[in-house]
Amino acid sequence: MTVSMIVAKGINNEIGKDNDLMWHLPSDLKFFKAVTMGKSIIMGRKTFQSLPKALPGRKNIVLSSDKDFIAPGAVTVTSIEDALKESETEEVFIIGGAGVYKEFFPLAEKLYITEVEFSSDEADVYFPEISLDTWNAEILDEGEENGLKYKHILYIRNK
Ligand SMILES: NC(=O)c1ccc[n+]([C@@H]2O[C@H](COP(=O)([O-])OP(=O)(O)OC[C@H]3O[C@@H](n4cnc5c(N)ncnc54)[C@H](OP(=O)(O)O)[C@@H]3O)[C@@H](O)[C@H]2O)c1
C-alpha cells in the first residue's frame, strides 16, 4: 500500500483557519477530485465536519477518538492502524487536517501539494515542513485563479 498525502498550502505551510480553507480555488478542487477519485481517503473528524458531506466516489474514512461519532457516508475509526486497515485501494490518500498530516507524515511516500502564493499570519493549522533532503519534487502544472498563483507539485520520498 502506498500512503499519499494531498494538501493545498500557503508559502508558510498555512492550510486553514477556523476549520475552513483560506482561499477559493475551484481549479484546485478539480485537481483534488481527479487525483483522489476512486481511492480510499483518510481524514480527521474536524476536516470531515468542514465538508458539506462525505466525498462521493471515494471510501471516506474518518478518525475520531469517539468510536460512536456518526459520519454519514463514511466509516469512523479510532486509530491510524484501523484507518489503514479500512483502506481498500493500493494508494490511500491522507486529506488532512493538520494533526492527521503530522501523524501520517512518516508513513507517506508521495505528497501531492498545491503550493499557493498566499501567506497569512492568521492561519491556525499548518502542514509539516517538507525537507528537500528527503523529497524529490516534480512540478506537474501551474496556474492562476482569483488573483492567486499556484503550482501542483508531486513530491516523492527519496529516503
Ligand atoms: N489546505 C488543505 O488542503 C486542507 C486539507 C484538510 C484540512 N484543512 C484544514 O485543516 C483544518 C482542520 O484540521 P485540524 O488539524 O484542526 O483537525 P483534523 O486533523 O481534521 O481533525 C482532528 C481530529 O481528528 C481526530 N484524530 C486525529 N488523529 C487521531 C487518531 N490518531 N486517533 C483518533 N482520532 C484522531 C480527533 O477527533 P476527535 O476530537 O473527535 O477525537 C481530532 O480532534 C481546517 O481548517 C481545514 O479547512 C486544510
PDB file of C-alpha atoms and ligand atoms in Angstrom:
ATOM      1  CA  MET A   1       0.000   0.000   0.000  1.00  0.00           C
ATOM      2  CA  THR A   2       1.232   3.490  -0.846  1.00  0.00           C
ATOM      3  CA  VAL A   3       0.342   6.247   1.603  1.00  0.00           C
ATOM      4  CA  SER A   4      -0.022   9.581  -0.203  1.00  0.00           C
ATOM      5  CA  MET A   5      -0.979  12.988   1.096  1.00  0.00           C
ATOM      6  CA  ILE A   6      -2.798  15.714  -0.741  1.00  0.00           C
ATOM      7  CA  VAL A   7      -2.903  19.289   0.533  1.00  0.00           C
ATOM      8  CA  ALA A   8      -3.083  22.899  -0.576  1.00  0.00           C
ATOM      9  CA  LYS A   9      -0.700  25.043   1.433  1.00  0.00           C
ATOM     10  CA  GLY A  10       0.437  28.635   1.545  1.00  0.00           C
ATOM     11  CA  ILE A  11       4.002  29.935   1.428  1.00  0.00           C
ATOM     12  CA  ASN A  12       4.467  29.364   5.164  1.00  0.00           C
ATOM     13  CA  ASN A  13       2.671  25.978   5.141  1.00  0.00           C
ATOM     14  CA  GLU A  14      -0.662  27.557   6.128  1.00  0.00           C
ATOM     15  CA  ILE A  15      -3.564  25.158   5.457  1.00  0.00           C
ATOM     16  CA  GLY A  16      -6.575  26.648   7.212  1.00  0.00           C
ATOM     17  CA  LYS A  17      -8.272  28.927   9.701  1.00  0.00           C
ATOM     18  CA  ASP A  18     -11.440  28.476  11.800  1.00  0.00           C
ATOM     19  CA  ASN A  19     -11.935  24.962  10.382  1.00  0.00           C
ATOM     20  CA  ASP A  20     -12.036  26.233   6.805  1.00  0.00           C
ATOM     21  CA  LEU A  21      -9.677  26.847   3.885  1.00  0.00           C
ATOM     22  CA  MET A  22      -8.199  30.331   3.442  1.00  0.00           C
ATOM     23  CA  TRP A  23      -8.692  30.631  -0.346  1.00  0.00           C
ATOM     24  CA  HIS A  24     -11.199  29.733  -3.029  1.00  0.00           C
ATOM     25  CA  LEU A  25      -9.549  27.872  -5.901  1.00  0.00           C
ATOM     26  CA  PRO A  26     -12.134  25.827  -7.850  1.00  0.00           C
ATOM     27  CA  SER A  27      -9.446  24.546 -10.237  1.00  0.00           C
ATOM     28  CA  ASP A  28      -7.576  23.114  -7.267  1.00  0.00           C
ATOM     29  CA  LEU A  29     -10.713  21.375  -6.041  1.00  0.00           C
ATOM     30  CA  LYS A  30     -10.939  19.796  -9.515  1.00  0.00           C
ATOM     31  CA  PHE A  31      -7.310  18.658  -9.189  1.00  0.00           C
ATOM     32  CA  PHE A  32      -8.107  17.190  -5.755  1.00  0.00           C
ATOM     33  CA  LYS A  33     -11.118  15.377  -7.187  1.00  0.00           C
ATOM     34  CA  ALA A  34      -9.199  13.982 -10.162  1.00  0.00           C
ATOM     35  CA  VAL A  35      -6.321  12.699  -8.021  1.00  0.00           C
ATOM     36  CA  THR A  36      -8.443  11.141  -5.268  1.00  0.00           C
ATOM     37  CA  MET A  37     -11.415   9.785  -7.266  1.00  0.00           C
ATOM     38  CA  GLY A  38     -11.924   6.051  -6.724  1.00  0.00           C
ATOM     39  CA  LYS A  39      -9.419   5.931  -3.833  1.00  0.00           C
ATOM     40  CA  SER A  40      -9.734   5.497  -0.106  1.00  0.00           C
ATOM     41  CA  ILE A  41      -9.317   8.814   1.730  1.00  0.00           C
ATOM     42  CA  ILE A  42      -8.464   9.282   5.410  1.00  0.00           C
ATOM     43  CA  MET A  43      -9.280  12.463   7.304  1.00  0.00           C
ATOM     44  CA  GLY A  44      -9.651  13.838  10.810  1.00  0.00           C
ATOM     45  CA  ARG A  45     -13.040  14.438  12.374  1.00  0.00           C
ATOM     46  CA  LYS A  46     -12.716  18.225  12.048  1.00  0.00           C
ATOM     47  CA  THR A  47     -11.894  18.062   8.335  1.00  0.00           C
ATOM     48  CA  PHE A  48     -14.903  15.799   7.817  1.00  0.00           C
ATOM     49  CA  GLN A  49     -17.069  18.359   9.592  1.00  0.00           C
ATOM     50  CA  SER A  50     -15.658  21.128   7.372  1.00  0.00           C
ATOM     51  CA  LEU A  51     -17.032  19.354   4.275  1.00  0.00           C
ATOM     52  CA  PRO A  52     -20.650  19.679   3.120  1.00  0.00           C
ATOM     53  CA  LYS A  53     -20.863  15.860   3.011  1.00  0.00           C
ATOM     54  CA  ALA A  54     -18.780  12.725   2.500  1.00  0.00           C
ATOM     55  CA  LEU A  55     -16.875  12.952  -0.786  1.00  0.00           C
ATOM     56  CA  PRO A  56     -18.607  10.833  -3.433  1.00  0.00           C
ATOM     57  CA  GLY A  57     -16.801   8.121  -5.401  1.00  0.00           C
ATOM     58  CA  ARG A  58     -14.238   7.564  -2.670  1.00  0.00           C
ATOM     59  CA  LYS A  59     -14.176   5.463   0.506  1.00  0.00           C
ATOM     60  CA  ASN A  60     -14.285   8.111   3.265  1.00  0.00           C
ATOM     61  CA  ILE A  61     -12.507   7.085   6.492  1.00  0.00           C
ATOM     62  CA  VAL A  62     -12.798   9.465   9.455  1.00  0.00           C
ATOM     63  CA  LEU A  63     -10.538   9.401  12.512  1.00  0.00           C
ATOM     64  CA  SER A  64     -12.069  10.269  15.882  1.00  0.00           C
ATOM     65  CA  SER A  65     -11.354   9.225  19.454  1.00  0.00           C
ATOM     66  CA  ASP A  66     -15.150   8.877  19.763  1.00  0.00           C
ATOM     67  CA  LYS A  67     -15.962   5.457  18.319  1.00  0.00           C
ATOM     68  CA  ASP A  68     -19.638   6.447  18.238  1.00  0.00           C
ATOM     69  CA  PHE A  69     -19.016   9.544  16.104  1.00  0.00           C
ATOM     70  CA  ILE A  70     -21.515   9.335  13.262  1.00  0.00           C
ATOM     71  CA  ALA A  71     -20.079  10.391   9.914  1.00  0.00           C
ATOM     72  CA  PRO A  72     -22.768   9.857   7.281  1.00  0.00           C
ATOM     73  CA  GLY A  73     -21.311   8.254   4.146  1.00  0.00           C
ATOM     74  CA  ALA A  74     -18.057   7.463   5.945  1.00  0.00           C
ATOM     75  CA  VAL A  75     -16.507   4.855   8.226  1.00  0.00           C
ATOM     76  CA  THR A  76     -15.338   6.074  11.650  1.00  0.00           C
ATOM     77  CA  VAL A  77     -12.115   4.616  13.076  1.00  0.00           C
ATOM     78  CA  THR A  78     -10.239   5.392  16.280  1.00  0.00           C
ATOM     79  CA  SER A  79      -6.608   4.712  15.301  1.00  0.00           C
ATOM     80  CA  ILE A  80      -4.148   5.139  12.447  1.00  0.00           C
ATOM     81  CA  GLU A  81      -3.807   1.356  12.217  1.00  0.00           C
ATOM     82  CA  ASP A  82      -7.554   0.885  11.792  1.00  0.00           C
ATOM     83  CA  ALA A  83      -7.689   3.694   9.234  1.00  0.00           C
ATOM     84  CA  LEU A  84      -5.111   1.869   7.114  1.00  0.00           C
ATOM     85  CA  LYS A  85      -6.915  -1.475   7.608  1.00  0.00           C
ATOM     86  CA  GLU A  86     -10.143   0.076   6.301  1.00  0.00           C
ATOM     87  CA  SER A  87      -8.379   1.382   3.179  1.00  0.00           C
ATOM     88  CA  GLU A  88      -9.369  -0.574   0.106  1.00  0.00           C
ATOM     89  CA  THR A  89      -7.092   0.832  -2.596  1.00  0.00           C
ATOM     90  CA  GLU A  90      -3.384   0.324  -3.264  1.00  0.00           C
ATOM     91  CA  GLU A  91      -2.871   4.088  -2.959  1.00  0.00           C
ATOM     92  CA  VAL A  92      -4.572   5.663   0.053  1.00  0.00           C
ATOM     93  CA  PHE A  93      -4.836   9.429   0.454  1.00  0.00           C
ATOM     94  CA  ILE A  94      -4.437  11.366   3.667  1.00  0.00           C
ATOM     95  CA  ILE A  95      -6.532  14.504   3.136  1.00  0.00           C
ATOM     96  CA  GLY A  96      -5.989  16.343   6.442  1.00  0.00           C
ATOM     97  CA  GLY A  97      -6.142  18.196   8.626  1.00  0.00           C
ATOM     98  CA  ALA A  98      -3.025  19.318  10.408  1.00  0.00           C
ATOM     99  CA  GLY A  99      -2.928  16.708  13.163  1.00  0.00           C
ATOM    100  CA  VAL A 100      -3.615  13.865  10.767  1.00  0.00           C
ATOM    101  CA  TYR A 101      -0.975  15.057   8.277  1.00  0.00           C
ATOM    102  CA  LYS A 102       1.564  15.178  11.105  1.00  0.00           C
ATOM    103  CA  GLU A 103       0.707  11.707  12.379  1.00  0.00           C
ATOM    104  CA  PHE A 104       0.888  10.037   8.945  1.00  0.00           C
ATOM    105  CA  PHE A 105       3.839  12.092   7.638  1.00  0.00           C
ATOM    106  CA  PRO A 106       6.494   9.449   8.498  1.00  0.00           C
ATOM    107  CA  LEU A 107       4.488   6.831   6.551  1.00  0.00           C
ATOM    108  CA  ALA A 108       3.906   8.962   3.454  1.00  0.00           C
ATOM    109  CA  GLU A 109       5.713   8.119   0.228  1.00  0.00           C
ATOM    110  CA  LYS A 110       4.079  10.722  -2.033  1.00  0.00           C
ATOM    111  CA  LEU A 111       2.863  14.281  -1.408  1.00  0.00           C
ATOM    112  CA  TYR A 112       0.532  15.961  -3.892  1.00  0.00           C
ATOM    113  CA  ILE A 113       0.987  19.577  -2.928  1.00  0.00           C
ATOM    114  CA  THR A 114      -0.715  22.677  -4.227  1.00  0.00           C
ATOM    115  CA  GLU A 115       1.665  25.486  -3.360  1.00  0.00           C
ATOM    116  CA  VAL A 116      -0.434  28.635  -3.249  1.00  0.00           C
ATOM    117  CA  GLU A 117       1.238  32.058  -3.428  1.00  0.00           C
ATOM    118  CA  PHE A 118      -0.582  33.153  -0.300  1.00  0.00           C
ATOM    119  CA  SER A 119       0.525  33.964   3.196  1.00  0.00           C
ATOM    120  CA  SER A 120      -1.295  34.933   6.356  1.00  0.00           C
ATOM    121  CA  ASP A 121      -0.343  35.159   9.991  1.00  0.00           C
ATOM    122  CA  GLU A 122      -3.947  34.329  10.891  1.00  0.00           C
ATOM    123  CA  ALA A 123      -3.754  30.644   9.922  1.00  0.00           C
ATOM    124  CA  ASP A 124      -4.359  28.268  12.816  1.00  0.00           C
ATOM    125  CA  VAL A 125      -3.299  24.999  11.137  1.00  0.00           C
ATOM    126  CA  TYR A 126      -0.113  24.189   9.205  1.00  0.00           C
ATOM    127  CA  PHE A 127       1.390  21.398   7.078  1.00  0.00           C
ATOM    128  CA  PRO A 128       4.726  19.896   8.210  1.00  0.00           C
ATOM    129  CA  GLU A 129       7.897  21.304   6.644  1.00  0.00           C
ATOM    130  CA  ILE A 130       8.960  19.386   3.501  1.00  0.00           C
ATOM    131  CA  SER A 131      12.742  18.890   3.503  1.00  0.00           C
ATOM    132  CA  LEU A 132      14.292  18.668   0.034  1.00  0.00           C
ATOM    133  CA  ASP A 133      16.867  16.278   1.545  1.00  0.00           C
ATOM    134  CA  THR A 134      14.076  13.750   1.911  1.00  0.00           C
ATOM    135  CA  TRP A 135      11.804  14.528  -1.041  1.00  0.00           C
ATOM    136  CA  ASN A 136      12.275  14.886  -4.806  1.00  0.00           C
ATOM    137  CA  ALA A 137       9.947  17.458  -6.366  1.00  0.00           C
ATOM    138  CA  GLU A 138       8.308  17.399  -9.792  1.00  0.00           C
ATOM    139  CA  ILE A 139       6.170  20.359 -10.922  1.00  0.00           C
ATOM    140  CA  LEU A 140       3.013  18.948 -12.538  1.00  0.00           C
ATOM    141  CA  ASP A 141       1.427  22.222 -13.647  1.00  0.00           C
ATOM    142  CA  GLU A 142       0.860  25.791 -12.581  1.00  0.00           C
ATOM    143  CA  GLY A 143      -1.906  28.330 -12.887  1.00  0.00           C
ATOM    144  CA  GLU A 144      -3.623  31.385 -11.505  1.00  0.00           C
ATOM    145  CA  GLU A 145      -7.165  31.828 -10.261  1.00  0.00           C
ATOM    146  CA  ASN A 146      -8.936  34.522  -8.254  1.00  0.00           C
ATOM    147  CA  GLY A 147      -5.685  36.508  -8.305  1.00  0.00           C
ATOM    148  CA  LEU A 148      -3.693  33.676  -6.693  1.00  0.00           C
ATOM    149  CA  LYS A 149      -0.857  31.854  -8.424  1.00  0.00           C
ATOM    150  CA  TYR A 150      -0.384  28.194  -7.582  1.00  0.00           C
ATOM    151  CA  LYS A 151       1.702  25.169  -8.568  1.00  0.00           C
ATOM    152  CA  HIS A 152       0.829  21.496  -8.329  1.00  0.00           C
ATOM    153  CA  ILE A 153       3.932  19.652  -7.185  1.00  0.00           C
ATOM    154  CA  LEU A 154       4.399  15.924  -6.664  1.00  0.00           C
ATOM    155  CA  TYR A 155       6.999  15.075  -4.035  1.00  0.00           C
ATOM    156  CA  ILE A 156       8.328  11.515  -3.901  1.00  0.00           C
ATOM    157  CA  ARG A 157      10.246  10.317  -0.851  1.00  0.00           C
ATOM    158  CA  ASN A 158      13.865   9.520  -1.614  1.00  0.00           C
ATOM    159  CA  LYS A 159      14.775   8.059   1.788  1.00  0.00           C
TER     160      LYS A 159
HETATM  161  N1  LIG B   1      -5.499  23.182   2.829  1.00  0.00           N
HETATM  162  C1  LIG B   1      -5.852  21.901   2.784  1.00  0.00           C
HETATM  163  O1  LIG B   1      -5.561  21.203   1.793  1.00  0.00           O
HETATM  164  C2  LIG B   1      -6.614  21.302   3.929  1.00  0.00           C
HETATM  165  C3  LIG B   1      -6.972  19.947   3.920  1.00  0.00           C
HETATM  166  C4  LIG B   1      -7.668  19.434   5.006  1.00  0.00           C
HETATM  167  C5  LIG B   1      -7.997  20.245   6.068  1.00  0.00           C
HETATM  168  N2  LIG B   1      -7.642  21.547   6.038  1.00  0.00           N
HETATM  169  C6  LIG B   1      -7.974  22.439   7.150  1.00  0.00           C
HETATM  170  O2  LIG B   1      -7.461  21.867   8.356  1.00  0.00           O
HETATM  171  C7  LIG B   1      -8.313  22.276   9.439  1.00  0.00           C
HETATM  172  C8  LIG B   1      -8.753  21.047  10.213  1.00  0.00           C
HETATM  173  O3  LIG B   1      -7.594  20.392  10.706  1.00  0.00           O
HETATM  174  P1  LIG B   1      -7.365  20.079  12.264  1.00  0.00           P
HETATM  175  O4  LIG B   1      -5.919  19.733  12.440  1.00  0.00           O
HETATM  176  O5  LIG B   1      -7.934  21.195  13.065  1.00  0.00           O
HETATM  177  O6  LIG B   1      -8.300  18.822  12.501  1.00  0.00           O
HETATM  178  P2  LIG B   1      -8.349  17.365  11.806  1.00  0.00           P
HETATM  179  O7  LIG B   1      -6.945  16.815  11.696  1.00  0.00           O
HETATM  180  O8  LIG B   1      -9.166  17.396  10.590  1.00  0.00           O
HETATM  181  O9  LIG B   1      -9.173  16.567  12.908  1.00  0.00           O
HETATM  182  C9  LIG B   1      -8.613  16.386  14.194  1.00  0.00           C
HETATM  183  C10 LIG B   1      -9.425  15.327  14.892  1.00  0.00           C
HETATM  184  O10 LIG B   1      -9.227  14.064  14.252  1.00  0.00           O
HETATM  185  C11 LIG B   1      -9.270  13.040  15.230  1.00  0.00           C
HETATM  186  N3  LIG B   1      -7.995  12.336  15.249  1.00  0.00           N
HETATM  187  C12 LIG B   1      -6.816  12.745  14.722  1.00  0.00           C
HETATM  188  N4  LIG B   1      -5.880  11.794  14.889  1.00  0.00           N
HETATM  189  C13 LIG B   1      -6.481  10.753  15.529  1.00  0.00           C
HETATM  190  C14 LIG B   1      -6.040   9.481  15.972  1.00  0.00           C
HETATM  191  N5  LIG B   1      -4.770   9.059  15.785  1.00  0.00           N
HETATM  192  N6  LIG B   1      -6.934   8.682  16.600  1.00  0.00           N
HETATM  193  C15 LIG B   1      -8.221   9.073  16.782  1.00  0.00           C
HETATM  194  N7  LIG B   1      -8.708  10.277  16.364  1.00  0.00           N
HETATM  195  C16 LIG B   1      -7.840  11.099  15.752  1.00  0.00           C
HETATM  196  C17 LIG B   1      -9.592  13.719  16.557  1.00  0.00           C
HETATM  197  O11 LIG B   1     -11.016  13.768  16.610  1.00  0.00           O
HETATM  198  P3  LIG B   1     -11.872  13.806  17.987  1.00  0.00           P
HETATM  199  O12 LIG B   1     -11.680  15.176  18.532  1.00  0.00           O
HETATM  200  O13 LIG B   1     -13.290  13.531  17.513  1.00  0.00           O
HETATM  201  O14 LIG B   1     -11.303  12.728  18.864  1.00  0.00           O
HETATM  202  C18 LIG B   1      -9.025  15.099  16.337  1.00  0.00           C
HETATM  203  O15 LIG B   1      -9.598  16.092  17.184  1.00  0.00           O
HETATM  204  C19 LIG B   1      -9.440  23.082   8.806  1.00  0.00           C
HETATM  205  O16 LIG B   1      -9.100  24.466   8.833  1.00  0.00           O
HETATM  206  C20 LIG B   1      -9.450  22.583   7.374  1.00  0.00           C
HETATM  207  O17 LIG B   1     -10.036  23.535   6.480  1.00  0.00           O
HETATM  208  C21 LIG B   1      -6.952  22.096   5.005  1.00  0.00           C
END
